[in-house]
XYZ file of C-alpha atoms in Angstrom:
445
model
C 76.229 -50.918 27.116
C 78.228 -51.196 30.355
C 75.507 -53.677 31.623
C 71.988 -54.808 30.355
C 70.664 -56.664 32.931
C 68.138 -54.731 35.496
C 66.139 -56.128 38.281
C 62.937 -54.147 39.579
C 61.274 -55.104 42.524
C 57.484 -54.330 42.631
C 55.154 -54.551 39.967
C 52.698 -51.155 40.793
C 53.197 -48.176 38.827
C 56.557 -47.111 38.975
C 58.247 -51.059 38.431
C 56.000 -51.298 35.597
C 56.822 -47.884 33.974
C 60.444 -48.804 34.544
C 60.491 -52.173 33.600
C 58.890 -51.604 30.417
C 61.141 -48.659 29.436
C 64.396 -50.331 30.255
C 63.010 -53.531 28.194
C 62.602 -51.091 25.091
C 66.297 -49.622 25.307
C 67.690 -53.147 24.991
C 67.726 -54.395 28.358
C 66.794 -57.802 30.376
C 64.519 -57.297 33.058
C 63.203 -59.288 35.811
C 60.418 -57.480 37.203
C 59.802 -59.050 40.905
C 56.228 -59.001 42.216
C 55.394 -60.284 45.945
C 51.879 -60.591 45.007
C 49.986 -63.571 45.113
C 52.380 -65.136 47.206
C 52.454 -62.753 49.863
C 49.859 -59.619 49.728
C 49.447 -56.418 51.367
C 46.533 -54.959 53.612
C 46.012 -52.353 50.695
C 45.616 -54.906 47.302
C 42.711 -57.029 46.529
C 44.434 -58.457 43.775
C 47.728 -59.759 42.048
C 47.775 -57.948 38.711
C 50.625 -55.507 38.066
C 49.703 -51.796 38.375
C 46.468 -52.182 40.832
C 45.115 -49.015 41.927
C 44.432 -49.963 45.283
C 43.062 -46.066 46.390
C 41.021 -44.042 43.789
C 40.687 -44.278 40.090
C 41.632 -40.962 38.798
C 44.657 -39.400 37.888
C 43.205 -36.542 38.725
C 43.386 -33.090 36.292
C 44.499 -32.810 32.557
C 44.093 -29.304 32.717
C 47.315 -27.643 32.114
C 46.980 -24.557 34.381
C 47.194 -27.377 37.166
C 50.121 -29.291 37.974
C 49.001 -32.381 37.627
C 47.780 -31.551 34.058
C 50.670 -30.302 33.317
C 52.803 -33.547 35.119
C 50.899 -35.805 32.109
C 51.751 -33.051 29.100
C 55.492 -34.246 30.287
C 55.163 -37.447 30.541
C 53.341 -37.484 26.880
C 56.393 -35.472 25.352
C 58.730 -38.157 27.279
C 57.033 -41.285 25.726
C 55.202 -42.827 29.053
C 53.891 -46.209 27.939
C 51.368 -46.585 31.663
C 49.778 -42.716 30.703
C 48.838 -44.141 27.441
C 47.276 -47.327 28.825
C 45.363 -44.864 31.360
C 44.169 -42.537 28.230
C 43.223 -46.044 27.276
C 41.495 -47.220 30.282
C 39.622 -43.778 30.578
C 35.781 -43.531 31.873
C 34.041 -40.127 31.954
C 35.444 -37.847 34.699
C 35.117 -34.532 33.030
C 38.314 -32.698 33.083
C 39.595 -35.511 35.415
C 41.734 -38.823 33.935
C 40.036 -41.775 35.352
C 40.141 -45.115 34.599
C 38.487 -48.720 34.688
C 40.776 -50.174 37.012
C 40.797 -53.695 35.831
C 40.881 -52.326 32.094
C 43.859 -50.525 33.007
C 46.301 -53.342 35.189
C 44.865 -56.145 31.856
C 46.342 -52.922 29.554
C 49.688 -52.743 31.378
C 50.304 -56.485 31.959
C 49.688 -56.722 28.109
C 52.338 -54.144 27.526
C 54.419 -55.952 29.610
C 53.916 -59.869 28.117
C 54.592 -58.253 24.693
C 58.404 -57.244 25.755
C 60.005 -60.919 25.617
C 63.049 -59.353 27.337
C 60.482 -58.573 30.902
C 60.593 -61.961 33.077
C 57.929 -61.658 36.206
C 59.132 -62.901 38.506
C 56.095 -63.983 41.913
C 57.299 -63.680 45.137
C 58.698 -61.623 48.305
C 62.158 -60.264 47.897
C 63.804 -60.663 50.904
C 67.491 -59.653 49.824
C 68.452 -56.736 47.508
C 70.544 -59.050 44.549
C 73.454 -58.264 43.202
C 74.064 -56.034 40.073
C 71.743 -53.305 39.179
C 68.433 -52.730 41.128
C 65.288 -50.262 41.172
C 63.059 -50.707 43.616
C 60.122 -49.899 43.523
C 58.435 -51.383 46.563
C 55.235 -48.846 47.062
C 53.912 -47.167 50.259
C 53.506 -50.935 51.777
C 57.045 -51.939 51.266
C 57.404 -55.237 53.028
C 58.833 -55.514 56.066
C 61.602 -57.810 54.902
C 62.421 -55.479 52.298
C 61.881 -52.595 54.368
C 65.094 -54.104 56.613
C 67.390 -54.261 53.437
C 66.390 -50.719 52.712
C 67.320 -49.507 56.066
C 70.499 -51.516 56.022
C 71.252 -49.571 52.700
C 70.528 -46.556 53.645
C 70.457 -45.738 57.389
C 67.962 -46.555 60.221
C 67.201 -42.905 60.899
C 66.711 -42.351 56.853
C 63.416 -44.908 56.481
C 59.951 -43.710 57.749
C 56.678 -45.703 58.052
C 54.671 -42.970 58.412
C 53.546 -39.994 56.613
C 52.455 -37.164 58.580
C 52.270 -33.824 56.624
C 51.093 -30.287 57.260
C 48.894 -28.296 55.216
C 51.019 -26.101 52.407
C 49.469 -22.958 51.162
C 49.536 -20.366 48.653
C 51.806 -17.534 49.719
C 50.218 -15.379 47.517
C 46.751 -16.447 48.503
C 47.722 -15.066 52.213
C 47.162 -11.615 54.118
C 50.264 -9.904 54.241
C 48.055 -6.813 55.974
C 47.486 -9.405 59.032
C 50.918 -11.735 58.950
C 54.226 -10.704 60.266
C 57.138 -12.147 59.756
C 59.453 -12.480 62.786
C 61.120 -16.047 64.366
C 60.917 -16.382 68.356
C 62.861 -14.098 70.079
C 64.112 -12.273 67.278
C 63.715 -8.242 66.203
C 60.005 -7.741 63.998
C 60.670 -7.724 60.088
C 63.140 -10.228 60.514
C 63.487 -14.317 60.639
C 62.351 -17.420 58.808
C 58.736 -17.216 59.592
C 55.556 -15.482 59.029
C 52.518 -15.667 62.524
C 49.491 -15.646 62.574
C 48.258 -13.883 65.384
C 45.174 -15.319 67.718
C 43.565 -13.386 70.628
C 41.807 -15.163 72.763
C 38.436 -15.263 71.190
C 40.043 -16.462 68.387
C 41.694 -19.059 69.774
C 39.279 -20.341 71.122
C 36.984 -20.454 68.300
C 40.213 -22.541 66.188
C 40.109 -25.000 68.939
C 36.800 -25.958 69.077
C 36.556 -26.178 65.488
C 39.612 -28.261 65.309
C 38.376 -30.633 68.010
C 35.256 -31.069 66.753
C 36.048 -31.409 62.333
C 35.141 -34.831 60.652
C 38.339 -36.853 60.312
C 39.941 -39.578 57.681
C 38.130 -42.875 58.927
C 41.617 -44.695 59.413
C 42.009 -47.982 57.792
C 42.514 -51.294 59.729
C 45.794 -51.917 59.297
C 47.026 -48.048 60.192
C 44.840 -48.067 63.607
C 47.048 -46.769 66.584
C 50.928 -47.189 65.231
C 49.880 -43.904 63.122
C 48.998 -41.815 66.515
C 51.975 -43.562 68.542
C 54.386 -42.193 65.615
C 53.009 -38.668 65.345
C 50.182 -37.017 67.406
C 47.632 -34.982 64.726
C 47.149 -31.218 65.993
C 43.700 -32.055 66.543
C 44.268 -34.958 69.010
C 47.363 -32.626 71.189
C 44.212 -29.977 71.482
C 41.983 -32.703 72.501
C 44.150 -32.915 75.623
C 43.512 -29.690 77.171
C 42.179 -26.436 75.910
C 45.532 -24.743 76.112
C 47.597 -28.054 75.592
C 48.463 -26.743 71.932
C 49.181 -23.129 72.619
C 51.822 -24.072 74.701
C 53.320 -26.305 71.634
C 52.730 -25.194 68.197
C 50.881 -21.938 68.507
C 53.243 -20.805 71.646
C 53.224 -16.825 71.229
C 56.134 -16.353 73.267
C 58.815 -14.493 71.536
C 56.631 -12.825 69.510
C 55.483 -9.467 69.241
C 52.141 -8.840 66.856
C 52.773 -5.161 65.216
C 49.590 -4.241 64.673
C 48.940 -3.946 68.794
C 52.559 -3.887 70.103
C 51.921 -6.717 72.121
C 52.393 -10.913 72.575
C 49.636 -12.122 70.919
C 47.688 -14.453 72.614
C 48.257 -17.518 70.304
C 50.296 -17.881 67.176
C 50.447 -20.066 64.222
C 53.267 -20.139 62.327
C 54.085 -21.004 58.664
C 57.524 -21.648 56.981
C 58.781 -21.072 53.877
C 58.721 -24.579 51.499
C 61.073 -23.211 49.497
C 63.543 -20.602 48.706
C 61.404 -18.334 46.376
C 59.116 -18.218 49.094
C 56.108 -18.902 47.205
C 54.488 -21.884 49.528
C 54.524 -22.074 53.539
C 53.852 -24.771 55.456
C 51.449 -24.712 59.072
C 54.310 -25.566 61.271
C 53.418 -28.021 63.680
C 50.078 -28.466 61.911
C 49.706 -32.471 60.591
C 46.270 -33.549 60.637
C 43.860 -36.263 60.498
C 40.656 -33.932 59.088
C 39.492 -34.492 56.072
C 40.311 -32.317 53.198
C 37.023 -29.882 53.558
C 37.216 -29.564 57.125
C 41.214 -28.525 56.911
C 39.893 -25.304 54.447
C 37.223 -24.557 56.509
C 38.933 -24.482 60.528
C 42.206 -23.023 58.712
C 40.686 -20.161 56.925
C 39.422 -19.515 60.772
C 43.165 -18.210 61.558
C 44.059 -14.672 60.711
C 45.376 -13.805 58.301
C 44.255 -17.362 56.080
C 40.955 -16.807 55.361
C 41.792 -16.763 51.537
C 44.429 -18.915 51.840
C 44.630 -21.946 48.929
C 46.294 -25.285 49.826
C 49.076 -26.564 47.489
C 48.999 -29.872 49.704
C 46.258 -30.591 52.550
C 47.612 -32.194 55.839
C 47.725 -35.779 55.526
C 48.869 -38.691 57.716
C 48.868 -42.383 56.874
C 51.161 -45.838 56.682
C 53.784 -44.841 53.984
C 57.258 -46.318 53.799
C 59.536 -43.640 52.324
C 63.275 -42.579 52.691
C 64.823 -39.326 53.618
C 65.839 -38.706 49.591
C 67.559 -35.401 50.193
C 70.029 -36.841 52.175
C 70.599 -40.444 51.071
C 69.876 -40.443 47.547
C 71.757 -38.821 44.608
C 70.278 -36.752 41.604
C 68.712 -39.601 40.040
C 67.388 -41.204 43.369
C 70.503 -43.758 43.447
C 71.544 -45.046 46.973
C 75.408 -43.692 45.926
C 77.857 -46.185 45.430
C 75.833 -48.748 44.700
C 73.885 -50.299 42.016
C 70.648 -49.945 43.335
C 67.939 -46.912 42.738
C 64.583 -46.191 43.923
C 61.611 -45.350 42.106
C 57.363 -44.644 43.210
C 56.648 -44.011 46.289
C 59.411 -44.700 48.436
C 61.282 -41.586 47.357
C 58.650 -40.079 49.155
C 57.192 -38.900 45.890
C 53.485 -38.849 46.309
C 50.411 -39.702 43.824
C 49.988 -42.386 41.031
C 51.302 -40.210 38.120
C 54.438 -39.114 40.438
C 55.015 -42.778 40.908
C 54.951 -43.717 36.746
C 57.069 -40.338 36.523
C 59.550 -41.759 39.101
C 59.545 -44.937 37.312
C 60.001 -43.650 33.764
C 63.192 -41.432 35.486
C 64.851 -44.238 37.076
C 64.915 -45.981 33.362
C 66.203 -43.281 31.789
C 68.944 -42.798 34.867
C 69.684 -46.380 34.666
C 70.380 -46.563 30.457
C 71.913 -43.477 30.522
C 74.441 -45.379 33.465
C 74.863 -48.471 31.077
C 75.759 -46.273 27.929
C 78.081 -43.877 30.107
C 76.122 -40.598 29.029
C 75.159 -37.725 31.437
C 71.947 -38.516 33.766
C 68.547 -36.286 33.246
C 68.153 -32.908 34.621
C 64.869 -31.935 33.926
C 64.294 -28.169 33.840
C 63.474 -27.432 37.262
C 60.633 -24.730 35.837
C 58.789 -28.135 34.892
C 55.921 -29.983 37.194
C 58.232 -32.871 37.292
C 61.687 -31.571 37.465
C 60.605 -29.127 40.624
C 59.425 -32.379 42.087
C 62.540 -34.068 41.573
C 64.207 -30.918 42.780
C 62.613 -30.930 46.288
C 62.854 -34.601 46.977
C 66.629 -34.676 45.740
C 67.774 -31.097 47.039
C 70.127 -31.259 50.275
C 68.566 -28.394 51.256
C 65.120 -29.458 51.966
C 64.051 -29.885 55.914
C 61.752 -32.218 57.510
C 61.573 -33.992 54.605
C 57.742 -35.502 54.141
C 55.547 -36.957 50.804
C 54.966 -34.473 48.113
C 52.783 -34.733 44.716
C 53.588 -32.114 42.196
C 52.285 -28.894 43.004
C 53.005 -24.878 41.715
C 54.343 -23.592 45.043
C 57.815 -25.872 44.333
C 58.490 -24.295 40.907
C 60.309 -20.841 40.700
C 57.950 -17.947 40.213
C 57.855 -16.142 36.550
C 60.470 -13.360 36.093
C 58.167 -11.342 34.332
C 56.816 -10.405 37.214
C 53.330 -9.236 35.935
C 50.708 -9.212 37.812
C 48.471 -12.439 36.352
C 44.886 -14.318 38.120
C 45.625 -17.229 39.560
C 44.442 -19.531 36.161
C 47.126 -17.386 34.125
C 49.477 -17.721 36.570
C 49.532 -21.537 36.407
C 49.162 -21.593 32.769
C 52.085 -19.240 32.115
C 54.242 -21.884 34.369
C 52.293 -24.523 32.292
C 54.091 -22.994 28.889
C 57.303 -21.844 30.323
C 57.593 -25.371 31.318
C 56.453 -27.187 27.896
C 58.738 -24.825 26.632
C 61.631 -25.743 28.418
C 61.497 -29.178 28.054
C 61.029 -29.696 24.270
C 64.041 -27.889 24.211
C 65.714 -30.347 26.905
C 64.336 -33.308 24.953
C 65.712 -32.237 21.600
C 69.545 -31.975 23.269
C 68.636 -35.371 24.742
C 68.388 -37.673 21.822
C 70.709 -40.259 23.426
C 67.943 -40.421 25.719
C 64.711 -39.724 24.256
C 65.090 -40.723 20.458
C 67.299 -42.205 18.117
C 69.109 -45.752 17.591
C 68.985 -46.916 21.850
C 70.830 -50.116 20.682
């Protein structure tokens, strides 16, 4: 190998997954955790790999994409998915775990690689040679300052604030137009959904008046500062938000031939078209509420969320435009993994962790980098996070609307949709897998 000596900085899920697959391919790790030394307002503990939000990995379904995120990461040899099918309590078609079980699992996994030294305590400077860091959400804020030296001020956020993504086939094409400001009808980058004035009205008090996410402590006011919710700009005056996001002006609604009174409008997450995002719409309200005041709009009443609107404290970088196809800062030694790719959800973070590994070996022995098929839960992922392309980037789990629809096109229900992407995507990468035995099998000395 050109090099076999890796640091990775944070010990959660993604610096564990790494650290434990570079150790097997040969290499010397030190894996660098802040904690106990210095903690963060999210962990109650020091142990490697703490859960520090729910205990599930949610589905193992496979006509869901996060069932079918773990049938990858089975057929690619994750080490932390078996210590969860370890951990596992009942959760009926759910993978939870017993979170102490799991971190005691994972730490073993860890002391029984000689060649992993953890290493206790903040890292304040990126070192020299090869790095993956894997720093989590709460990325320090000494850390956070090397990051943004490395990659641009502009390209680190500390805040997540997403809109709701839905369904495009879940939506009303009878009610939606498509048409951007200004332009002719049948034509531009967005579809509306038209309000009258009743309507509107009814939106608005809903919106105003929805349960929200009880904040924690240590997000408090910074969050609102950084990015206003929808809720809270319509909290400001009954017409405060049609003259923002749901402006109507430009707009012409063809079913009456005139400028509707309000307007919603959703953009296209992705070039197939199969998943649009509420423009303008982050939010605050809890998960139930967010169905319930959104299938108030025209047009949604149907409509099924790929991704609810979420906003919280979450250190990320712009990974479209800073990062390379296997999330490396270019022209450096140094790549990130978890959630600071603005990859979202535990098993994303153990993916991204598991990648960065592989990216990193196949660096040392001078052999082309992955490139998952992007037809696969994890590959789309990587796709979005990693394409130029991609606007406003924000925090994304795996989800159906970011993998290219089935050229088939029959018409399928919504279960046999997913599962036929489920199988057209185990398909595609056992076939991957068996060209990549440098990678996934064989001698790795």
């Amino acid at each position: 190998m050109r090099f076999d000596q890796v640091t990775v900085i944070g010990g959660g899920l993604a610096g564990s997954e790494c650290a434990i697959q570079l150790a097997d391919r040969g290499f010397a790790v030190k894996l660098c955790e802040m904690r106990p030394q210095v903690s963060s307002p999210a962990h109650h503990t020091d142990h490697l790999a703490e859960l520090v939000c729910s205990n599930s990995f949610k589905s193992t379904c496979l006509d869901s994409a996060a069932g079918l995120l773990k049938a990858e990461l089975e057929r690619m040899g994750s080490v932390l998915l078996d210590c969860a099918h370890r951990a596992a309590v009942p959760a009926g078609g759910a993978l939870a775990v017993d979170r102490v079980t799991f971190s005691e699992l994972v730490e073993a996994e860890v002391a029984a690689r000689p060649n992993i030294e953890v290493v206790h305590g903040e890292v304040t400077q990126i070192p020299e040679g090869h790095v993956v860091i894997a720093a989590g959400p709460l990325c320090s804020p000494a850390l956070s300052e090397e990051v943004m030296k490395l990659v641009g001020g502009d390209a680190l956020a500390f805040f997540d604030a997403a809109a709701p993504i839905v369904d495009a086939s879940t939506l009303d094409m009878d009610v939606l137009f498509s048409q951007s400001r200004y332009e002719e009808q049948g034509s531009g980058d967005y579809l509306n959904a038209p309000l009258n004035k009743e309507e509107y009205e009814a939106f608005i008090e809903a919106l105003t008046t929805a349960d929200r996410v009880v904040l924690k402590d240590f997000e408090g006011g910074d969050l609102f500062q950084a990015c206003q919710p929808a809720e809270e700009v319509a909290r400001t005056g009954k017409d405060a938000i049609r003259f923002g996001a749901m402006k109507p002006v430009g707009l012409t609604d063809p079913r009456t031939g005139r400028r509707p009174w309000a307007a919603i409008q959703l953009r296209a997450e992705n070039k197939e078209k199969t998943a649009y995002n509420l423009v303008g719409f982050q939010t605050n309200l809890t998960f139930g509420e967010q169905k319930r005041v959104f299938h108030m709009v025209p047009g949604l009443e149907n409509a099924e969320f790929f991704r609810y609107g979420v906003m919280h404290r979450n250190t990320f970088v712009d990974a479209p435009h800073v990062l390379d196809g296997t999330f490396a800062v270019p022209g450096t030694g140094v790549r990130l993994a978890g959630q600071i790719t603005g990859t979202e959800g535990y098993m994303e973070a153990v993916a991204t962790g598991l990648l960065a590994a592989l990216n990193t070996y196949a660096e040392a022995i001078e052999v082309a980098p992955v490139e998952l098929p992007r037809v696969g839960a994890l590959g789309a992922l990587v796709g979005y996070a990693t394409d130029p392309a991609t606007v406003g980037y924000q925090p994304m789990h795996v989800n159906f609307g970011l993998v290219p629809p089935l050229e088939d096109g029959k018409r399928r229900s919504k279960r046999d949709r997913y599962q036929a992407y489920a199988d057209r995507a185990l398909d595609a990468l056992d076939a991957y897998l068996a060209r990549r035995s440098d990678l996934f099998g064989g001698d790795r000395s």
